[in-house]
Amino acid sequence: MWYAKKPLPGAAPSPEFSFSRVPDPEITVAADSERLNESVPFPDPAPKTSKGTPARSVDLQALMTPTVEEPESTPENEPDQLQETSEPAKTAALPAEEQGALVGGSVTANLGFWSAGPYLLVSQWSTEASDKLQDTLATNILQALGQTEINDRQNLQWPVFRSPRIPGNSAKDFQSVLNRLVSSHTGKSIILLGVLGDESEERRSDLLRALLSETALDFEHSLAALSANPAHKRGLWNALKARFSG
């Protein structure tokens, strides 16, 4: 601590400092030494268990992490997830013939329908070719048959659902939907262009029973195939003239 011997310029005078207030260093040191010599009682150490861990610490840990007995795994209390995932495993283990029977009967078809006068044009619809191009070709074919008023295209895409296991997605359901669609065009001459060409002849005849009974021309190439090959166009034109001329 310092004390100004002279007043600073512009500062108020400091009060007189009395050095009598400073304690005697010898008295202070003696008092401190007497305090250090006093015995300070310390608490008794906590009782230890047989493993050398304080008993209180063990009790706290037991309260914080209670132990719960887990039931033994038995077939009666197995989780539901294991029971649910066991069914696909059974299906995968079936022989190829049984799997085919389980998923069999599925149909993949995408058909376009154009109606004009006494004709109904049905073609396999392609998602890779332009919609406008296929509509234009269908219109030109029907106009070549003398039709000027052509109704808007209708589409039948199958399966309705992705999974063949869902009810209403079988081959019989496809036949039922196709029958209802064709029944509104009863008496018309049907022209097929590449319809279900990937199916076997026997299966195709069964699936298209409603169409084939009224089919006037069954051509093997679709509208998309006609647009890519001029030879297919000439072949269709010759078939149309042979069937509908005169």
Short mmCIF file of N, CA and C in Angstrom, two decimals, residues 152-225:
data_model
loop_
_atom_site.label_atom_id
_atom_site.label_comp_id
_atom_site.label_asym_id
_atom_site.label_seq_id
_atom_site.Cartn_x
_atom_site.Cartn_y
_atom_site.Cartn_z
N ASP A 152 -62.04 -40.82 -78.60
CA ASP A 152 -60.80 -40.71 -77.84
C ASP A 152 -60.31 -42.09 -77.39
N ARG A 153 -59.02 -42.16 -77.27
CA ARG A 153 -58.40 -43.43 -76.89
C ARG A 153 -58.74 -43.80 -75.44
N GLN A 154 -58.93 -45.12 -75.23
CA GLN A 154 -59.05 -45.69 -73.90
C GLN A 154 -57.87 -46.64 -73.65
N ASN A 155 -57.44 -46.71 -72.42
CA ASN A 155 -56.31 -47.57 -72.09
C ASN A 155 -56.69 -48.58 -71.01
N LEU A 156 -56.14 -49.77 -71.14
CA LEU A 156 -56.29 -50.81 -70.12
C LEU A 156 -54.90 -51.29 -69.74
N GLN A 157 -54.48 -50.92 -68.54
CA GLN A 157 -53.16 -51.32 -68.05
C GLN A 157 -53.33 -52.35 -66.93
N TRP A 158 -52.58 -53.44 -67.07
CA TRP A 158 -52.67 -54.54 -66.11
C TRP A 158 -51.29 -55.06 -65.77
N PRO A 159 -51.01 -55.38 -64.49
CA PRO A 159 -51.94 -55.49 -63.38
C PRO A 159 -52.28 -54.15 -62.75
N VAL A 160 -53.43 -54.13 -62.09
CA VAL A 160 -53.84 -52.91 -61.40
C VAL A 160 -52.94 -52.65 -60.21
N PHE A 161 -52.59 -53.71 -59.47
CA PHE A 161 -51.71 -53.62 -58.32
C PHE A 161 -50.40 -54.31 -58.65
N ARG A 162 -49.34 -53.88 -58.02
CA ARG A 162 -48.01 -54.44 -58.32
C ARG A 162 -47.87 -55.87 -57.84
N SER A 163 -48.42 -56.15 -56.70
CA SER A 163 -48.27 -57.51 -56.15
C SER A 163 -49.33 -58.43 -56.74
N PRO A 164 -48.93 -59.57 -57.32
CA PRO A 164 -49.92 -60.49 -57.88
C PRO A 164 -50.72 -61.22 -56.81
N ARG A 165 -50.34 -61.10 -55.53
CA ARG A 165 -51.06 -61.78 -54.47
C ARG A 165 -52.33 -61.02 -54.05
N ILE A 166 -52.44 -59.77 -54.43
CA ILE A 166 -53.59 -58.97 -54.02
C ILE A 166 -54.84 -59.46 -54.77
N PRO A 167 -55.95 -59.65 -54.08
CA PRO A 167 -57.19 -60.09 -54.76
C PRO A 167 -57.61 -59.07 -55.82
N GLY A 168 -58.18 -59.60 -56.92
CA GLY A 168 -58.59 -58.73 -58.02
C GLY A 168 -57.50 -58.44 -59.01
N ASN A 169 -56.43 -59.23 -58.97
CA ASN A 169 -55.27 -58.97 -59.81
C ASN A 169 -54.90 -60.18 -60.68
N SER A 170 -55.79 -61.17 -60.74
CA SER A 170 -55.47 -62.42 -61.43
C SER A 170 -55.84 -62.34 -62.91
N ALA A 171 -55.54 -63.43 -63.61
CA ALA A 171 -55.87 -63.51 -65.04
C ALA A 171 -57.39 -63.51 -65.25
N LYS A 172 -58.13 -64.17 -64.36
CA LYS A 172 -59.59 -64.16 -64.50
C LYS A 172 -60.16 -62.76 -64.32
N ASP A 173 -59.57 -61.98 -63.43
CA ASP A 173 -60.02 -60.60 -63.25
C ASP A 173 -59.72 -59.77 -64.50
N PHE A 174 -58.57 -60.04 -65.12
CA PHE A 174 -58.26 -59.35 -66.37
C PHE A 174 -59.28 -59.68 -67.45
N GLN A 175 -59.64 -60.95 -67.57
CA GLN A 175 -60.64 -61.34 -68.54
C GLN A 175 -61.98 -60.68 -68.27
N SER A 176 -62.34 -60.57 -67.00
CA SER A 176 -63.62 -59.95 -66.65
C SER A 176 -63.64 -58.48 -67.03
N VAL A 177 -62.56 -57.77 -66.75
CA VAL A 177 -62.49 -56.34 -67.11
C VAL A 177 -62.50 -56.17 -68.62
N LEU A 178 -61.77 -57.02 -69.32
CA LEU A 178 -61.72 -56.93 -70.78
C LEU A 178 -63.09 -57.23 -71.40
N ASN A 179 -63.79 -58.18 -70.84
CA ASN A 179 -65.13 -58.51 -71.35
C ASN A 179 -66.08 -57.33 -71.21
N ARG A 180 -66.04 -56.65 -70.06
CA ARG A 180 -66.92 -55.50 -69.87
C ARG A 180 -66.58 -54.37 -70.83
N LEU A 181 -65.28 -54.19 -71.09
CA LEU A 181 -64.87 -53.12 -72.00
C LEU A 181 -65.30 -53.42 -73.43
N VAL A 182 -65.14 -54.67 -73.85
CA VAL A 182 -65.48 -55.05 -75.23
C VAL A 182 -66.99 -55.13 -75.41
N SER A 183 -67.74 -55.40 -74.35
CA SER A 183 -69.19 -55.53 -74.48
C SER A 183 -69.85 -54.23 -74.93
N SER A 184 -69.20 -53.10 -74.68
CA SER A 184 -69.76 -51.82 -75.14
C SER A 184 -69.53 -51.59 -76.63
N HIS A 185 -68.78 -52.50 -77.28
CA HIS A 185 -68.51 -52.39 -78.72
C HIS A 185 -68.98 -53.65 -79.45
N THR A 186 -70.07 -54.21 -78.98
CA THR A 186 -70.59 -55.44 -79.58
C THR A 186 -70.98 -55.21 -81.04
N GLY A 187 -70.62 -56.17 -81.90
CA GLY A 187 -70.97 -56.09 -83.32
C GLY A 187 -69.94 -55.39 -84.17
N LYS A 188 -68.89 -54.84 -83.59
CA LYS A 188 -67.88 -54.13 -84.38
C LYS A 188 -66.78 -55.10 -84.82
N SER A 189 -66.15 -54.77 -85.94
CA SER A 189 -65.00 -55.54 -86.42
C SER A 189 -63.76 -55.10 -85.64
N ILE A 190 -63.11 -56.05 -85.00
CA ILE A 190 -61.97 -55.74 -84.14
C ILE A 190 -60.67 -56.00 -84.88
N ILE A 191 -59.77 -55.03 -84.79
CA ILE A 191 -58.44 -55.13 -85.40
C ILE A 191 -57.42 -55.13 -84.27
N LEU A 192 -56.66 -56.22 -84.17
CA LEU A 192 -55.65 -56.35 -83.13
C LEU A 192 -54.27 -56.11 -83.72
N LEU A 193 -53.47 -55.30 -83.01
CA LEU A 193 -52.11 -54.98 -83.44
C LEU A 193 -51.13 -55.33 -82.31
N GLY A 194 -50.48 -56.47 -82.44
CA GLY A 194 -49.45 -56.86 -81.47
C GLY A 194 -49.94 -57.02 -80.05
N VAL A 195 -51.19 -57.41 -79.86
CA VAL A 195 -51.77 -57.52 -78.52
C VAL A 195 -51.28 -58.81 -77.85
N LEU A 196 -50.63 -58.67 -76.69
CA LEU A 196 -50.10 -59.78 -75.90
C LEU A 196 -49.26 -60.72 -76.77
N GLY A 197 -48.40 -60.13 -77.56
CA GLY A 197 -47.57 -60.94 -78.44
C GLY A 197 -46.52 -61.77 -77.71
N ASP A 198 -46.22 -61.42 -76.46
CA ASP A 198 -45.20 -62.16 -75.70
C ASP A 198 -45.77 -63.43 -75.04
N GLU A 199 -47.07 -63.57 -75.02
CA GLU A 199 -47.68 -64.75 -74.40
C GLU A 199 -47.66 -65.93 -75.38
N SER A 200 -47.76 -67.12 -74.81
CA SER A 200 -47.87 -68.30 -75.66
C SER A 200 -49.22 -68.28 -76.39
N GLU A 201 -49.27 -69.02 -77.48
CA GLU A 201 -50.49 -69.00 -78.30
C GLU A 201 -51.70 -69.50 -77.52
N GLU A 202 -51.52 -70.55 -76.74
CA GLU A 202 -52.63 -71.10 -75.98
C GLU A 202 -53.11 -70.13 -74.89
N ARG A 203 -52.16 -69.57 -74.18
CA ARG A 203 -52.52 -68.64 -73.10
C ARG A 203 -53.11 -67.36 -73.66
N ARG A 204 -52.56 -66.88 -74.77
CA ARG A 204 -53.09 -65.67 -75.41
C ARG A 204 -54.52 -65.88 -75.87
N SER A 205 -54.79 -67.03 -76.46
CA SER A 205 -56.15 -67.32 -76.92
C SER A 205 -57.14 -67.35 -75.76
N ASP A 206 -56.68 -67.83 -74.62
CA ASP A 206 -57.56 -67.89 -73.45
C ASP A 206 -57.81 -66.50 -72.87
N LEU A 207 -56.76 -65.68 -72.80
CA LEU A 207 -56.90 -64.34 -72.22
C LEU A 207 -57.73 -63.42 -73.11
N LEU A 208 -57.57 -63.56 -74.42
CA LEU A 208 -58.26 -62.66 -75.37
C LEU A 208 -59.51 -63.29 -75.96
N ARG A 209 -60.13 -64.18 -75.24
CA ARG A 209 -61.30 -64.88 -75.76
C ARG A 209 -62.40 -63.90 -76.16
N ALA A 210 -62.59 -62.86 -75.34
CA ALA A 210 -63.65 -61.89 -75.64
C ALA A 210 -63.36 -61.09 -76.89
N LEU A 211 -62.07 -60.86 -77.19
CA LEU A 211 -61.70 -60.09 -78.37
C LEU A 211 -61.64 -60.96 -79.62
N LEU A 212 -61.05 -62.14 -79.49
CA LEU A 212 -60.83 -62.97 -80.66
C LEU A 212 -62.13 -63.47 -81.29
N SER A 213 -63.17 -63.55 -80.50
CA SER A 213 -64.45 -64.00 -81.07
C SER A 213 -65.01 -63.00 -82.07
N GLU A 214 -64.64 -61.75 -81.96
CA GLU A 214 -65.11 -60.71 -82.88
C GLU A 214 -63.98 -60.11 -83.71
N THR A 215 -62.79 -60.76 -83.69
CA THR A 215 -61.63 -60.20 -84.37
C THR A 215 -61.72 -60.42 -85.88
N ALA A 216 -61.55 -59.31 -86.63
CA ALA A 216 -61.53 -59.39 -88.09
C ALA A 216 -60.10 -59.51 -88.61
N LEU A 217 -59.13 -58.92 -87.86
CA LEU A 217 -57.74 -58.97 -88.28
C LEU A 217 -56.85 -59.01 -87.04
N ASP A 218 -55.98 -60.00 -87.00
CA ASP A 218 -55.04 -60.16 -85.88
C ASP A 218 -53.63 -60.00 -86.44
N PHE A 219 -53.09 -58.79 -86.32
CA PHE A 219 -51.76 -58.48 -86.86
C PHE A 219 -50.73 -58.58 -85.74
N GLU A 220 -49.54 -59.09 -86.07
CA GLU A 220 -48.57 -59.40 -85.03
C GLU A 220 -47.79 -58.20 -84.52
N HIS A 221 -47.80 -57.07 -85.21
CA HIS A 221 -46.97 -55.92 -84.82
C HIS A 221 -47.85 -54.79 -84.26
N SER A 222 -47.34 -54.13 -83.22
CA SER A 222 -48.07 -53.03 -82.58
C SER A 222 -47.83 -51.72 -83.33
N LEU A 223 -48.50 -50.66 -82.86
CA LEU A 223 -48.33 -49.34 -83.47
C LEU A 223 -46.90 -48.85 -83.33
N ALA A 224 -46.27 -49.10 -82.17
CA ALA A 224 -44.89 -48.67 -81.98
C ALA A 224 -43.96 -49.39 -82.95
N ALA A 225 -44.20 -50.67 -83.19
CA ALA A 225 -43.37 -51.41 -84.14
C ALA A 225 -43.61 -50.94 -85.57
#
